[in-house]
C-alpha positions as YAML, in Angstrom:
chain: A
units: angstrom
residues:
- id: 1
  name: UNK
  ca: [96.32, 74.45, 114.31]
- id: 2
  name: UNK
  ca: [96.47, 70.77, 115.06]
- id: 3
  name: UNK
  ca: [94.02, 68.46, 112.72]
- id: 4
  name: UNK
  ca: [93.53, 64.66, 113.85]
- id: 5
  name: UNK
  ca: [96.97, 64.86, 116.46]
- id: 6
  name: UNK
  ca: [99.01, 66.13, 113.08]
- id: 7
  name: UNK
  ca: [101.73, 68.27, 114.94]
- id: 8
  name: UNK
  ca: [103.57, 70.99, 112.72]
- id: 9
  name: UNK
  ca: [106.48, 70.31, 110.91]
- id: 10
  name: UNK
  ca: [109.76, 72.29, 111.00]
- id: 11
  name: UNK
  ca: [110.01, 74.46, 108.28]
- id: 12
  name: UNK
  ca: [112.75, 76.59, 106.17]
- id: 13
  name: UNK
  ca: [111.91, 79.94, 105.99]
- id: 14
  name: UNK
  ca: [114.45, 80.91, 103.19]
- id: 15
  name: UNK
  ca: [112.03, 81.68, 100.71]
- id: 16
  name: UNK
  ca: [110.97, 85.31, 102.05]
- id: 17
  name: UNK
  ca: [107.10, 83.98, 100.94]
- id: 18
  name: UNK
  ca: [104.33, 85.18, 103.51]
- id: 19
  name: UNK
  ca: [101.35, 82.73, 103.03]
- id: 20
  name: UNK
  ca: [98.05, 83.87, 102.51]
- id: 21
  name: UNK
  ca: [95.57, 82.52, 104.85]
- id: 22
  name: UNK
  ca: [94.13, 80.30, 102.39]
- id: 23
  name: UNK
  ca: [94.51, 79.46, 98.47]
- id: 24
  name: UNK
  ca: [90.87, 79.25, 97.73]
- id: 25
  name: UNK
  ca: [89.21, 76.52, 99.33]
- id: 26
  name: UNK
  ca: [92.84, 75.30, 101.14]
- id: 27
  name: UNK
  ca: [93.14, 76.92, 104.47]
- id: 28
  name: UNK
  ca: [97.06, 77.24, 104.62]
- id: 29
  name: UNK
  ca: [98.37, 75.64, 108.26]
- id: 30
  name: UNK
  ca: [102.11, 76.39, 108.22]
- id: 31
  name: UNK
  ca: [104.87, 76.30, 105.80]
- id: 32
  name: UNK
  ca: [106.46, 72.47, 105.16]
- id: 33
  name: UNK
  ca: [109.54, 73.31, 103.19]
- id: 34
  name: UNK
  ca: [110.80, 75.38, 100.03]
- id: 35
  name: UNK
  ca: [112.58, 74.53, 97.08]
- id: 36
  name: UNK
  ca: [113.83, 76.46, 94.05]
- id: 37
  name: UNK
  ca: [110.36, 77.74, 92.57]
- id: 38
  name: UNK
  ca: [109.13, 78.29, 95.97]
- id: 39
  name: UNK
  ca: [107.37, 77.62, 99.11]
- id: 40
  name: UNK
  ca: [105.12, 74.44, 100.30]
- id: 41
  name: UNK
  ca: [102.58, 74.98, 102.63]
- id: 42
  name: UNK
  ca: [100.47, 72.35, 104.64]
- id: 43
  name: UNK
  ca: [96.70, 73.56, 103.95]
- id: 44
  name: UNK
  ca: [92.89, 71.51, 104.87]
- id: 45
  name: UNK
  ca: [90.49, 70.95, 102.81]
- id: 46
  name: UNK
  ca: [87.28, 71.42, 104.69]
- id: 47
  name: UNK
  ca: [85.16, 70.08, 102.63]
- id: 48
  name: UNK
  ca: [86.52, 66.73, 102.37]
- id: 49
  name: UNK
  ca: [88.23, 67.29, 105.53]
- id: 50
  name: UNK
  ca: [91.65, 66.12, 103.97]
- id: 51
  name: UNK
  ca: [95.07, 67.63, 104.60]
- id: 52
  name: UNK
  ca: [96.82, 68.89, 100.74]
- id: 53
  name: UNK
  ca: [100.17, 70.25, 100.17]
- id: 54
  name: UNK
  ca: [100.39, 73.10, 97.93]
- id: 55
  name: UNK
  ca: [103.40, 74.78, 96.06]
- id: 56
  name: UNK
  ca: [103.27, 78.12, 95.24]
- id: 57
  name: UNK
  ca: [105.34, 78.81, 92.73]
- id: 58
  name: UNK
  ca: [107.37, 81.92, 92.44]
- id: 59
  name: UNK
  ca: [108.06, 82.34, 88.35]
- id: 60
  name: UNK
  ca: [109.94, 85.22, 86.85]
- id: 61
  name: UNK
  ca: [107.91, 85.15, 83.54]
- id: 62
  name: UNK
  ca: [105.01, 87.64, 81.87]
- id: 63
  name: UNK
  ca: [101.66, 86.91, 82.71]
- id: 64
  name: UNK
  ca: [101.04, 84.90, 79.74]
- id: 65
  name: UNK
  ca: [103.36, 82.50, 80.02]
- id: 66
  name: UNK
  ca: [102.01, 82.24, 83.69]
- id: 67
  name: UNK
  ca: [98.62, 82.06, 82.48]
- id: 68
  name: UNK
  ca: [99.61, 78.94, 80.09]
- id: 69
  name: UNK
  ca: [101.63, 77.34, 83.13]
- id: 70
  name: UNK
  ca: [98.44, 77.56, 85.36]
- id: 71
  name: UNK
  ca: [96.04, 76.03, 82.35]
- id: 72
  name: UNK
  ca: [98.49, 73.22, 81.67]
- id: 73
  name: UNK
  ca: [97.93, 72.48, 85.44]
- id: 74
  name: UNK
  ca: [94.54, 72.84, 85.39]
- id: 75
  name: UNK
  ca: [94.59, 70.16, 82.69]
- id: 76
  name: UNK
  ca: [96.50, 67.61, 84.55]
- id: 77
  name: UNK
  ca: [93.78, 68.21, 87.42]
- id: 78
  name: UNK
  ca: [90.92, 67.66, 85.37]
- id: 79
  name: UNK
  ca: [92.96, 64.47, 83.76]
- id: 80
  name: UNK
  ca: [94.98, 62.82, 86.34]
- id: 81
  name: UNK
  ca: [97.88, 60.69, 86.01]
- id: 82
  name: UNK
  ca: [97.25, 57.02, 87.93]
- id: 83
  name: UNK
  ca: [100.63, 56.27, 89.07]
- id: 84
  name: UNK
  ca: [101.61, 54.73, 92.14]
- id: 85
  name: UNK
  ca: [104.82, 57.02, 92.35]
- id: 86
  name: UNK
  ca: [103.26, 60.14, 91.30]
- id: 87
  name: UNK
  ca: [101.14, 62.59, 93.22]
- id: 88
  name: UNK
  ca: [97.97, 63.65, 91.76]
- id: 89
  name: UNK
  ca: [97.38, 67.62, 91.00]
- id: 90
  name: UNK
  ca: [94.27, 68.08, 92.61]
- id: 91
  name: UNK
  ca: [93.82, 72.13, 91.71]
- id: 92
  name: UNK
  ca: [95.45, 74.85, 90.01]
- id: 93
  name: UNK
  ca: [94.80, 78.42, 89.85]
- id: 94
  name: UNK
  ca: [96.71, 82.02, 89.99]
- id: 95
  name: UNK
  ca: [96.78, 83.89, 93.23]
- id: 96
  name: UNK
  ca: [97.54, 87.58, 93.36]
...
């Protein structure tokens, strides 16, 4: 899918991740890249019509630690940091 002439990006599919077709309310577009905790994948926001990148993060850790990871998230969502070098969290959750 193409949104406002955005083409696709290349992407590395090293991390052996297959994307759900949407993390909540982000309708996942294509992978944009992978790193060391795990995929990125270029998703649209419908209902502010705005394109958001989201990393999935692949943790080896018990579910409470990964429960803690997600609130601490959630927190820095709710309580954004204004810098002009940092990219707001937007969301947080669990999937899966």
């Amino acid at each position: 899918m193409i949104i406002s002439g955005v083409p696709a990006l290349p992407y590395d599919d090293s991390a052996g991740f297959t994307a759900p077709p949407a993390f909540g309310a982000y309708r996942v577009l294509h992978q944009i890249g992978s790193g060391v905790l795990g995929p990125v994948f270029r998703t649209f926001e419908p209902q502010h019509e705005k394109l958001v990148a989201i990393k999935a993060f692949r943790l080896d850790v018990v579910p409470e630690v990964t429960a803690r990871l997600a609130d601490g998230l959630r927190r820095l969502a709710a309580n954004p940091v204004s810098h002009p070098t940092i990219i707001p969290v937007v969301a947080a959750g669990l999937e899966g």
